[in-house]
PDB file of C-alpha atoms in Angstrom:
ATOM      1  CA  UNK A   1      26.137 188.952 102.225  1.00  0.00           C
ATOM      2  CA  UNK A   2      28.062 190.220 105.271  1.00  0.00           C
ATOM      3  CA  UNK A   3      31.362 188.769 105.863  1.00  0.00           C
ATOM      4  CA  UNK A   4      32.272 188.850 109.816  1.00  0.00           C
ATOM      5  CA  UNK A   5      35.383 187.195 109.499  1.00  0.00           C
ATOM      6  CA  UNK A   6      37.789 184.403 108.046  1.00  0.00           C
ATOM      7  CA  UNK A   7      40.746 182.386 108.393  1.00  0.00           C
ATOM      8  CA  UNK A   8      43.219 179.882 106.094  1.00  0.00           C
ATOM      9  CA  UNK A   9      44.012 176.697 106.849  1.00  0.00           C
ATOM     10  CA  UNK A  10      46.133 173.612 106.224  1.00  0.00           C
ATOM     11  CA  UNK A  11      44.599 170.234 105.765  1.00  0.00           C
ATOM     12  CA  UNK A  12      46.274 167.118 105.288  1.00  0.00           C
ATOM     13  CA  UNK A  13      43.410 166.655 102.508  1.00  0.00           C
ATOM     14  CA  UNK A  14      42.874 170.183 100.807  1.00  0.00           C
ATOM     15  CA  UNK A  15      45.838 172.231 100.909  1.00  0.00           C
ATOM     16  CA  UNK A  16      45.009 176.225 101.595  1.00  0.00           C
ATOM     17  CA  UNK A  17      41.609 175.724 102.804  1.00  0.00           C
ATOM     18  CA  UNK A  18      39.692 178.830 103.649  1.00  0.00           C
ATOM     19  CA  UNK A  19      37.241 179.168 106.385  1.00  0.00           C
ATOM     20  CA  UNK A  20      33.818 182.142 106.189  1.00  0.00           C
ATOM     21  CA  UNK A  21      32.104 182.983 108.595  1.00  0.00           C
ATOM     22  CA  UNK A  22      28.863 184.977 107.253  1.00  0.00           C
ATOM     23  CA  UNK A  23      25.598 186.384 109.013  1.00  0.00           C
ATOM     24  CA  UNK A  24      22.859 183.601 109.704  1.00  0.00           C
ATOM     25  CA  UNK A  25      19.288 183.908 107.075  1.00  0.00           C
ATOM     26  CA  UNK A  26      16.332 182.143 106.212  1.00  0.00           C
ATOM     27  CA  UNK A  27      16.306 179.674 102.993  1.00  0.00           C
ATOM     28  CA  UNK A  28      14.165 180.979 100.388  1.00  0.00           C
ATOM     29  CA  UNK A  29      11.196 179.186  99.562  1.00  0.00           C
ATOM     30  CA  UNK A  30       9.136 180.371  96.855  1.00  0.00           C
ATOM     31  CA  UNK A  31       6.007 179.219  97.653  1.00  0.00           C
ATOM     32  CA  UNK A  32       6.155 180.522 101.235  1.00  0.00           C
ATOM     33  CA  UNK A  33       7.510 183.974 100.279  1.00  0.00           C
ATOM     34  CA  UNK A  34       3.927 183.843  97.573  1.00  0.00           C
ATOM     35  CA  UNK A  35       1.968 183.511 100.461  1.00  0.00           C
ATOM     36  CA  UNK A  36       3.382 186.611 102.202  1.00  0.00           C
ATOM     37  CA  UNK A  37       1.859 190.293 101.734  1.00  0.00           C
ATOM     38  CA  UNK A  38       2.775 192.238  98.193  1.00  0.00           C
ATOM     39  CA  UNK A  39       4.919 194.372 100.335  1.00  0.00           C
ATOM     40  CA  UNK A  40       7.227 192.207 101.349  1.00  0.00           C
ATOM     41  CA  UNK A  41       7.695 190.414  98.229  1.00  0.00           C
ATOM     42  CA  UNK A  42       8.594 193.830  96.724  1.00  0.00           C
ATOM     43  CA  UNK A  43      11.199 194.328  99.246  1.00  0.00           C
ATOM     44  CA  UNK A  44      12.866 191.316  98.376  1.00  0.00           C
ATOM     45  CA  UNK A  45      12.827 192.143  94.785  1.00  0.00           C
ATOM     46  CA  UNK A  46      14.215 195.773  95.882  1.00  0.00           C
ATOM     47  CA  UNK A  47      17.434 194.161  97.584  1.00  0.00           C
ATOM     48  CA  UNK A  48      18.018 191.777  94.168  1.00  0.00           C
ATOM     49  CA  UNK A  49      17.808 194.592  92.396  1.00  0.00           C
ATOM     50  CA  UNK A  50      20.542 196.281  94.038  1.00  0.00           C
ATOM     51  CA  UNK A  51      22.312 193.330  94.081  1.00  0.00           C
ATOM     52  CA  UNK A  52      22.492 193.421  90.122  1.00  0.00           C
ATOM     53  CA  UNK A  53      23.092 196.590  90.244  1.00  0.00           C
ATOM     54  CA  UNK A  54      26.242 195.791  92.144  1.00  0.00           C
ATOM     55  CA  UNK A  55      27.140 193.137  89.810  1.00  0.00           C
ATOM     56  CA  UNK A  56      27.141 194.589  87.206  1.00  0.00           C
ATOM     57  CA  UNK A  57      29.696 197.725  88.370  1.00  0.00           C
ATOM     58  CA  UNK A  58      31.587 195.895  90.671  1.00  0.00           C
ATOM     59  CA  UNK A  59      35.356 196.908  91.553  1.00  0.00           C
ATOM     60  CA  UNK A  60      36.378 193.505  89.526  1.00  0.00           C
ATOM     61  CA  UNK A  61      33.743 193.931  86.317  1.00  0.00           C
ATOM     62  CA  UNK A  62      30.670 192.590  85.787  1.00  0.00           C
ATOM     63  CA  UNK A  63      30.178 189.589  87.613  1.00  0.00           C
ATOM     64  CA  UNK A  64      27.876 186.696  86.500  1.00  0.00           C
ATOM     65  CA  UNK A  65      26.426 184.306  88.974  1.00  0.00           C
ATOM     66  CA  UNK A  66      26.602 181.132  86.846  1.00  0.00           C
ATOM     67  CA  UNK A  67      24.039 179.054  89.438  1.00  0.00           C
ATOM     68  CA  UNK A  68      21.497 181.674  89.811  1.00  0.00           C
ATOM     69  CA  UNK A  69      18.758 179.945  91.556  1.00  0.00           C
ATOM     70  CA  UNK A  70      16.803 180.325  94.607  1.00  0.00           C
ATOM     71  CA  UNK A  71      18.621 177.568  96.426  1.00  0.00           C
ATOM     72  CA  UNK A  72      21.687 180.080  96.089  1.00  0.00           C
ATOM     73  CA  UNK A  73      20.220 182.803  98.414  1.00  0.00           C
ATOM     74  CA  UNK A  74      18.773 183.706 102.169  1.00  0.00           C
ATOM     75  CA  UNK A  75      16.329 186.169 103.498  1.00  0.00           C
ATOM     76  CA  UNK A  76      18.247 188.066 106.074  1.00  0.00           C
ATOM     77  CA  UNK A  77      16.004 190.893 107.856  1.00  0.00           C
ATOM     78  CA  UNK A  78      13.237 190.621 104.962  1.00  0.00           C
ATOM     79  CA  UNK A  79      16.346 191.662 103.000  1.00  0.00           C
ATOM     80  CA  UNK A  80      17.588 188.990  99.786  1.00  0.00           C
ATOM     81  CA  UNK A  81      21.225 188.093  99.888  1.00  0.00           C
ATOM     82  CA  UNK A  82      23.566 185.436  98.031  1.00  0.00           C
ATOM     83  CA  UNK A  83      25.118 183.017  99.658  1.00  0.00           C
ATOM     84  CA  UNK A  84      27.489 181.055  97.290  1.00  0.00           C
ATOM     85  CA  UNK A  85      29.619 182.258  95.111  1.00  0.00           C
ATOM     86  CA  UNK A  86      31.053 179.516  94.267  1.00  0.00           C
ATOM     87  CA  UNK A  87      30.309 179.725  90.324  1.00  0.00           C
ATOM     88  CA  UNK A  88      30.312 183.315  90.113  1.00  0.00           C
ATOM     89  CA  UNK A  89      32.516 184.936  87.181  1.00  0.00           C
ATOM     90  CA  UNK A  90      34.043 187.729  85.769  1.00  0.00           C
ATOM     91  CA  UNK A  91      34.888 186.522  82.848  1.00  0.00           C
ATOM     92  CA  UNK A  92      33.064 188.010  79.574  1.00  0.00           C
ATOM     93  CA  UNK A  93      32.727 185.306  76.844  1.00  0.00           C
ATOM     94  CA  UNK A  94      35.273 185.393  73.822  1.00  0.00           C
ATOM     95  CA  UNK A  95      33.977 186.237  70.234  1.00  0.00           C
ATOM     96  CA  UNK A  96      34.711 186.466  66.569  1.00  0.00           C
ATOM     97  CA  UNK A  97      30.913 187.334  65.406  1.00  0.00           C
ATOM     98  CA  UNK A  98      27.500 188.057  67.261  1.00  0.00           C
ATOM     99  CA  UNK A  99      26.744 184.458  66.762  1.00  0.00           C
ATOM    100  CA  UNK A 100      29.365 183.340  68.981  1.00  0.00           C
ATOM    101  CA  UNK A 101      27.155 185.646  71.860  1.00  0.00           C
ATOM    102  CA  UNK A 102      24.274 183.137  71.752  1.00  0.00           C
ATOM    103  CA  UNK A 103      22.235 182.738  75.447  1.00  0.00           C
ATOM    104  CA  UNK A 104      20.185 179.931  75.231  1.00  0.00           C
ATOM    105  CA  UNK A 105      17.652 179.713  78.265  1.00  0.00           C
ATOM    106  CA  UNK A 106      14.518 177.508  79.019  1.00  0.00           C
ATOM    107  CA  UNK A 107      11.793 179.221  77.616  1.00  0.00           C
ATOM    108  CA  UNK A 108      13.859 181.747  74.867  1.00  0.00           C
ATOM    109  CA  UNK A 109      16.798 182.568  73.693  1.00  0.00           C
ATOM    110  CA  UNK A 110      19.111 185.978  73.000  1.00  0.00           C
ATOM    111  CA  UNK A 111      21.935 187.014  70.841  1.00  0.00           C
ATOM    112  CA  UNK A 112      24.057 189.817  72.209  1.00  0.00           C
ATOM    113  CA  UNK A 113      26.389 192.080  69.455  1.00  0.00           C
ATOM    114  CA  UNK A 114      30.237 191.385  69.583  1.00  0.00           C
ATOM    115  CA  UNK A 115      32.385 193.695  70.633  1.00  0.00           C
ATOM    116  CA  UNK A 116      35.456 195.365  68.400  1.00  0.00           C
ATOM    117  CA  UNK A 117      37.264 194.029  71.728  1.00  0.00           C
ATOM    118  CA  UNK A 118      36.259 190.406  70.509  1.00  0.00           C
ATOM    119  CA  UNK A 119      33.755 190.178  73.935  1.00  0.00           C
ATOM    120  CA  UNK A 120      30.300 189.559  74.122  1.00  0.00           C
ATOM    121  CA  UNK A 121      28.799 192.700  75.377  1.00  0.00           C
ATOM    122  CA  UNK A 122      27.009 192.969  78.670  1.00  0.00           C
ATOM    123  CA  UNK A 123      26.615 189.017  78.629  1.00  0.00           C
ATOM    124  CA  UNK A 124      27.264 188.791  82.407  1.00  0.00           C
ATOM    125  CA  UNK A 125      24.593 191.468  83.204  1.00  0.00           C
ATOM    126  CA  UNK A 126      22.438 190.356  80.432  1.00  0.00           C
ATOM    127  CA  UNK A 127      22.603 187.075  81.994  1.00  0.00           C
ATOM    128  CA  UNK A 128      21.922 187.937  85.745  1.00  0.00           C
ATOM    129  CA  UNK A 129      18.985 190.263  84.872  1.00  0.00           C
ATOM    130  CA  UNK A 130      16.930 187.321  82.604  1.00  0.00           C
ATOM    131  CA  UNK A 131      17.981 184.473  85.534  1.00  0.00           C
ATOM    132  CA  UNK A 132      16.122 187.414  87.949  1.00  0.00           C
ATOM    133  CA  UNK A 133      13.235 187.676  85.662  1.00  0.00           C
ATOM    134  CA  UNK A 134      12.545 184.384  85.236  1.00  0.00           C
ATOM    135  CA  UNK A 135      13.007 182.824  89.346  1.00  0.00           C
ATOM    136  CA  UNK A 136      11.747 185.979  91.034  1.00  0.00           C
ATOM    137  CA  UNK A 137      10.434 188.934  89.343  1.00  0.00           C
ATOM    138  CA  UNK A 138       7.901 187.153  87.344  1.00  0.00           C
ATOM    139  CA  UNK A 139       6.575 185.237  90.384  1.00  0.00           C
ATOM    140  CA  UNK A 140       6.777 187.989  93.106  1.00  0.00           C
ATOM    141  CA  UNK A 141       6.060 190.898  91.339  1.00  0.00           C
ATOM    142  CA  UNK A 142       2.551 190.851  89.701  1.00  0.00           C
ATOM    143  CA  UNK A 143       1.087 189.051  92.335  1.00  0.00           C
ATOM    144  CA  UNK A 144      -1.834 190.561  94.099  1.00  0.00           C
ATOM    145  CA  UNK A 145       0.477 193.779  93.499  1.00  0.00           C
ATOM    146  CA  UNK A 146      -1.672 197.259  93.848  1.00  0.00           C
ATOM    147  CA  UNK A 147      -3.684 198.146  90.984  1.00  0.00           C
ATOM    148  CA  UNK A 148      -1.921 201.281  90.585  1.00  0.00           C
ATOM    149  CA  UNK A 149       1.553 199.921  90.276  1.00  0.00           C
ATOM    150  CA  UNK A 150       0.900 197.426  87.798  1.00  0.00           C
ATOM    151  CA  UNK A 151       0.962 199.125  84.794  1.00  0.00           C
ATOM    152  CA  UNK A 152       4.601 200.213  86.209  1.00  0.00           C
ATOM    153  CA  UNK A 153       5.542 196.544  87.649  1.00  0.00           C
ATOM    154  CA  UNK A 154       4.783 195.111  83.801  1.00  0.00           C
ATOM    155  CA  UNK A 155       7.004 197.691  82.307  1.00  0.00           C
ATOM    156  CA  UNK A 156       9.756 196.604  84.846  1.00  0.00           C
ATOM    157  CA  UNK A 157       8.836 192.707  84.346  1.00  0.00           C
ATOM    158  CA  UNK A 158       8.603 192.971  80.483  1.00  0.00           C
ATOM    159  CA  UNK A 159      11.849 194.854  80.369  1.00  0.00           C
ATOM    160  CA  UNK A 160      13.338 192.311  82.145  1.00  0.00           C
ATOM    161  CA  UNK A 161      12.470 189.787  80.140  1.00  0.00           C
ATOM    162  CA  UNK A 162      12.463 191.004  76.670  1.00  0.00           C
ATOM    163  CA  UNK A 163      16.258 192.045  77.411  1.00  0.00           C
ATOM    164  CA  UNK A 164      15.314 195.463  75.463  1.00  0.00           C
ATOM    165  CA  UNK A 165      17.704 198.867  75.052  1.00  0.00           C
ATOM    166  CA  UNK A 166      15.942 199.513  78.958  1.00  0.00           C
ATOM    167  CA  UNK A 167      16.252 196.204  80.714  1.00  0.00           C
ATOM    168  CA  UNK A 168      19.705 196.793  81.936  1.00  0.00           C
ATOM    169  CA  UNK A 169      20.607 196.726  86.226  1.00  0.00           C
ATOM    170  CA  UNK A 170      20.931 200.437  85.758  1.00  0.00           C
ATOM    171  CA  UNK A 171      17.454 200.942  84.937  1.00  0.00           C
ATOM    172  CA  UNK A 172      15.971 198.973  87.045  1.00  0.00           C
ATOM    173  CA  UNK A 173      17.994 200.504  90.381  1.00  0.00           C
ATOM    174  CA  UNK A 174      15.766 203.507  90.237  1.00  0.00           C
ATOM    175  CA  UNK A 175      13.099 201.052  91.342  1.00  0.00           C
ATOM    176  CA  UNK A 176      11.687 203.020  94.557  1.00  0.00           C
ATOM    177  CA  UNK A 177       9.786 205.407  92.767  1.00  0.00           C
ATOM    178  CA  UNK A 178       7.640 202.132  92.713  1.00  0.00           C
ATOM    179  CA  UNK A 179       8.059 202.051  96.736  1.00  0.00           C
ATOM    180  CA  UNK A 180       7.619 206.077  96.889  1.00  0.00           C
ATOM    181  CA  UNK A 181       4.372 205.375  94.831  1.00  0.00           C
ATOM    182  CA  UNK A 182       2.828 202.594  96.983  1.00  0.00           C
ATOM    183  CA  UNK A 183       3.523 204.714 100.350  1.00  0.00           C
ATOM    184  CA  UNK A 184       1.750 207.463  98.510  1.00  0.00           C
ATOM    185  CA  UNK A 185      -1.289 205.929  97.206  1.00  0.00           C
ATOM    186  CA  UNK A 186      -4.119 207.953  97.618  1.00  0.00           C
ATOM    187  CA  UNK A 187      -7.651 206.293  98.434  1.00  0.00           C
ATOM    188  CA  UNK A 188     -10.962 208.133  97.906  1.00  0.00           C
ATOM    189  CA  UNK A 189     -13.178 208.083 100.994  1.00  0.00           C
ATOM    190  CA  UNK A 190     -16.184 205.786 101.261  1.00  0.00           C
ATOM    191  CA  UNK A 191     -19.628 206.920 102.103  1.00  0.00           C
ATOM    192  CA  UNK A 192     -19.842 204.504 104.795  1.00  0.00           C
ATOM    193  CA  UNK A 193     -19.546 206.732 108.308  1.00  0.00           C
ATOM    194  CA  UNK A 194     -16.781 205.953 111.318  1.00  0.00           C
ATOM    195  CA  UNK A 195     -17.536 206.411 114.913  1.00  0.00           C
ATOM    196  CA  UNK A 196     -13.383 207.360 115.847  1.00  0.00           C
ATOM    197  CA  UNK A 197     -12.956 206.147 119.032  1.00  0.00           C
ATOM    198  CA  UNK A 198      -9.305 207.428 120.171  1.00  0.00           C
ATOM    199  CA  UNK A 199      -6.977 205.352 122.669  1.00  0.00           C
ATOM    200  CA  UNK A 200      -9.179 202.321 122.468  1.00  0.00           C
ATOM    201  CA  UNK A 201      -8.421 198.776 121.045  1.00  0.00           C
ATOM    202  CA  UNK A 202     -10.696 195.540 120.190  1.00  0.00           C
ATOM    203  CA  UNK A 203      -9.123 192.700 121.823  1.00  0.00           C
ATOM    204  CA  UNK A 204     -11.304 190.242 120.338  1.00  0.00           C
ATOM    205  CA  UNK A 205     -13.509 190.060 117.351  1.00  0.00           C
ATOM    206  CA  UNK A 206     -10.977 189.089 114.639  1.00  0.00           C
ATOM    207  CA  UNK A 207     -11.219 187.217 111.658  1.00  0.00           C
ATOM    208  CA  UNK A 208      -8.414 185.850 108.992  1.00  0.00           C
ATOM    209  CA  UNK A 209      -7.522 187.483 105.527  1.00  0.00           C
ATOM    210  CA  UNK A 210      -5.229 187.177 103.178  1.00  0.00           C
ATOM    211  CA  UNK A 211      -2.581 188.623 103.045  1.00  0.00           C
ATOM    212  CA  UNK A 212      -2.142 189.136 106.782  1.00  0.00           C
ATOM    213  CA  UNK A 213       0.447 190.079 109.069  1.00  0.00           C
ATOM    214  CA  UNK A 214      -1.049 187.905 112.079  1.00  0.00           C
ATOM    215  CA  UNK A 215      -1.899 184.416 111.373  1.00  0.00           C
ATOM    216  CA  UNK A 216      -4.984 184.604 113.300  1.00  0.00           C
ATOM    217  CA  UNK A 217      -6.365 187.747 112.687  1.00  0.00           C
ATOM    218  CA  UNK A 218      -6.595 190.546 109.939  1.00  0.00           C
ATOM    219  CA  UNK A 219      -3.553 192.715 110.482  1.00  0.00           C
ATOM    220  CA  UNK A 220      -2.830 194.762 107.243  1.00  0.00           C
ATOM    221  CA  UNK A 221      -0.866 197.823 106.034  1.00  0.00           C
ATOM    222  CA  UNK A 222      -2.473 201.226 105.086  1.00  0.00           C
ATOM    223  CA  UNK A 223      -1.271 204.671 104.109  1.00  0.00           C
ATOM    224  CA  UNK A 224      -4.376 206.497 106.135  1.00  0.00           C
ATOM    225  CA  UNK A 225      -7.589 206.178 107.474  1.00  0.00           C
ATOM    226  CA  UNK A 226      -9.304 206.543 103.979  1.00  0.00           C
ATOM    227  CA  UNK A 227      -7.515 203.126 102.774  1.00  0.00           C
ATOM    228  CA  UNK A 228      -8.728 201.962 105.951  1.00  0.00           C
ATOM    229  CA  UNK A 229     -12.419 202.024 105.300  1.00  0.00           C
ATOM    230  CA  UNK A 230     -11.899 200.970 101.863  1.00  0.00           C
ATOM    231  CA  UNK A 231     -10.234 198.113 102.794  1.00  0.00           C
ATOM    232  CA  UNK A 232     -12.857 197.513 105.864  1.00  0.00           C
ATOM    233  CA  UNK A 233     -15.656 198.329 103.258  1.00  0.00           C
ATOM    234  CA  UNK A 234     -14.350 195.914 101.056  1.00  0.00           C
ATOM    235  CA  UNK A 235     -15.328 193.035 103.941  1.00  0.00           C
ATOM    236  CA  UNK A 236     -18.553 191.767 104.448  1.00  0.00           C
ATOM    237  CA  UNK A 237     -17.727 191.045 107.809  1.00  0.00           C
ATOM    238  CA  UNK A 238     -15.560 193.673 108.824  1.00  0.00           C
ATOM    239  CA  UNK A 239     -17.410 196.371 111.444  1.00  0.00           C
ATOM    240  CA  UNK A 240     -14.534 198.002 112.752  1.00  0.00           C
ATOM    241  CA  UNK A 241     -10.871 198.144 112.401  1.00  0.00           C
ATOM    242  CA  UNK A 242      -8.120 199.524 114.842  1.00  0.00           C
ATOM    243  CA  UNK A 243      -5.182 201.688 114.084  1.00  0.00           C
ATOM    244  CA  UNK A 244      -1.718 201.002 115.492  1.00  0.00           C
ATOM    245  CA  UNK A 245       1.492 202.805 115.892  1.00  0.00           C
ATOM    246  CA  UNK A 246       3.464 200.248 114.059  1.00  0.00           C
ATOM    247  CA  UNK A 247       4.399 200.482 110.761  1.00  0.00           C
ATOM    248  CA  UNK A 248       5.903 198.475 107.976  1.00  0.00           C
ATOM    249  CA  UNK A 249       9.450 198.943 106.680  1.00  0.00           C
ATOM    250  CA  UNK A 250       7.671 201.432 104.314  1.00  0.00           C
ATOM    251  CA  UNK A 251       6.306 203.769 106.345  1.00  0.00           C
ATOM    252  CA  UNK A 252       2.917 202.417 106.014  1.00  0.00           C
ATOM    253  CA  UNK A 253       0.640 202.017 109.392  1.00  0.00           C
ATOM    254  CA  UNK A 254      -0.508 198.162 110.567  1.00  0.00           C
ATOM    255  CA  UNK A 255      -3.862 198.278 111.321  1.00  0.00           C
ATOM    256  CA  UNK A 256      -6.110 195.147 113.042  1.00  0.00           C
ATOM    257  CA  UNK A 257      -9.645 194.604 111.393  1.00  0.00           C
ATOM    258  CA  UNK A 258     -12.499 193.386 113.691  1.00  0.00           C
ATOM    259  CA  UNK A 259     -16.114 191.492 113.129  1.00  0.00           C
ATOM    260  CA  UNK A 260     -17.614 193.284 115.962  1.00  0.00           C
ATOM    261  CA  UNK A 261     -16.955 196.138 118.604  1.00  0.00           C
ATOM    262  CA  UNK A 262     -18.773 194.836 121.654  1.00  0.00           C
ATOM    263  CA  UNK A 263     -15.623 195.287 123.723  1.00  0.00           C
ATOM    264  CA  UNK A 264     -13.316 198.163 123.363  1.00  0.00           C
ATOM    265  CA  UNK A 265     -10.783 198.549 126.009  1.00  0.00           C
ATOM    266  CA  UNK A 266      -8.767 201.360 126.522  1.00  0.00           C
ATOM    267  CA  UNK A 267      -5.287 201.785 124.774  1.00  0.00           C
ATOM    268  CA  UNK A 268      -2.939 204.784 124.638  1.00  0.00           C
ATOM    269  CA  UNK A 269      -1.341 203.357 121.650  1.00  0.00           C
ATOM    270  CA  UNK A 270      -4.443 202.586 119.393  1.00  0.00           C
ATOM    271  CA  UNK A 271      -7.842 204.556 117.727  1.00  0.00           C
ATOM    272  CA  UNK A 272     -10.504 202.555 116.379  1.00  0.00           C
ATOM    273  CA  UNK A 273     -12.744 203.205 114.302  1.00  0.00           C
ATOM    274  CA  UNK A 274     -16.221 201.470 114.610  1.00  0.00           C
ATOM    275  CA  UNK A 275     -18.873 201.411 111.392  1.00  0.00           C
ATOM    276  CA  UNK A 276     -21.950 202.991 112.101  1.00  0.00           C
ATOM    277  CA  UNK A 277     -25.064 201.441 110.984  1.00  0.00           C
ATOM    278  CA  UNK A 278     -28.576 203.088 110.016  1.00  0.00           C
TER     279      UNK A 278
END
């Protein structure tokens, strides 16, 4: 979270009181951020996963966030940050055997090894990662996610869970390969045939999907044309769909999907393409 300043103070109540002053976010609410597109979701997921992977190898230890909950963080620029850290620690837990390195959670529980140091090992990380698997990756990351990442997202979401020799921070930071993949994904072309129409745009003619980047249209990402009319072939009553020269944060075009095409206007910006029927 990005500190942009600070100060100490006297009070007559609370002696050496310290004043932050942070960068302004959303609150994270779980149900909204279901209801957003896969994409975005994974970018969340992206930024916690750096932020474990700063936890655990930060210049004071391994830190553990002993409130980890989504109350505790914001959405700053589609970016997941923490915002209290309040109860976080550094401190490793004592122990004489591996039973004194019990985790006991909600739905299971884990037994780390004891070190010859008399710590429990990796019981800060250990403890991040499953608190992450459980709030967030379970819920964000399987959902509607592209069926050729999943096979990849359930490795990723089982070894976060399972807390298995690969389910520390440092294998999950290599996590965009998954992004690299999903900008990637190749589409075969349909059979249905595209009238291009270049620097043209259908104002009108929209209809709602889910998930959408426009509330009251059809606005979705693609990585060409081909996942275009797959996507447009995939809707009954989708007839044409327009290209724009926006793009998502990874690197993947917006494009607008239309009922109709009886008005096309002309656009620099834009190409549409318009389904041609027999």
């Amino acid at each position: 979270f990005q500190l942009y300043g600070y100060c100490y103070q006297d009070s007559n109540d609370i002696p050496d009181t310290l004043t932050t002053i942070t960068e302004l976010g959303s609150p994270l609410e779980m149900i909204q951020l279901l209801q957003t597109s896969w994409e975005d979701r994974f970018r969340i997921c992206l930024s916690l996963v750096r932020l474990l992977h700063y936890l655990a190898h930060s210049p004071l230890g391994s830190v553990t966030l002993l409130d980890f909950r989504p109350r505790q963080f914001v959405i700053v620029d589609g970016e997941l940050k923490v915002t209290d850290l309040d109860d976080a620690s550094i401190e490793e837990s004592s122990c004489t055997s591996n039973s004194d390195c019990f985790m006991e959670f909600p739905a299971r529980n884990f037994t780390l090894p004891c070190s010859v140091e008399g710590r429990c090992q990796s019981m800060n990380e250990k403890r991040n990662l499953y608190n992450a698997y459980r709030f967030f990756f379970t819920y964000l990351l399987p959902h509607s996610a592209p069926s050729s990442l999943r096979p990849l997202l359930d490795k990723i979401v089982n070894a976060t869970g399972n807390h298995n020799k690969h389910s520390d921070a440092k294998y999950l930071s290599p996590s965009p390969s998954v992004n690299s993949e999903f900008t990637q994904k190749c589409v075969k072309s349909a059979n249905t045939k595209y009238r291009r129409v270049p620097e043209a745009f259908i104002p009108d003619e929209n209809y709602r999907c889910w998930p959408s980047y426009h509330h009251k249209g059809c606005l979705l990402s693609v990585f060409d044309v081909n996942e275009a009319i797959e996507i447009c072939d995939s809707y009954s009553q989708c007839k044409a769909f327009v290209l724009t020269n926006q793009t998502t944060w990874t690197g993947r075009q917006l494009v607008f999907f239309k009922m109709a095409s009886n008005r096309i206007v002309p656009d620099p910006d834009k190409i549409t393409y318009v389904k041609v029927t027999d």
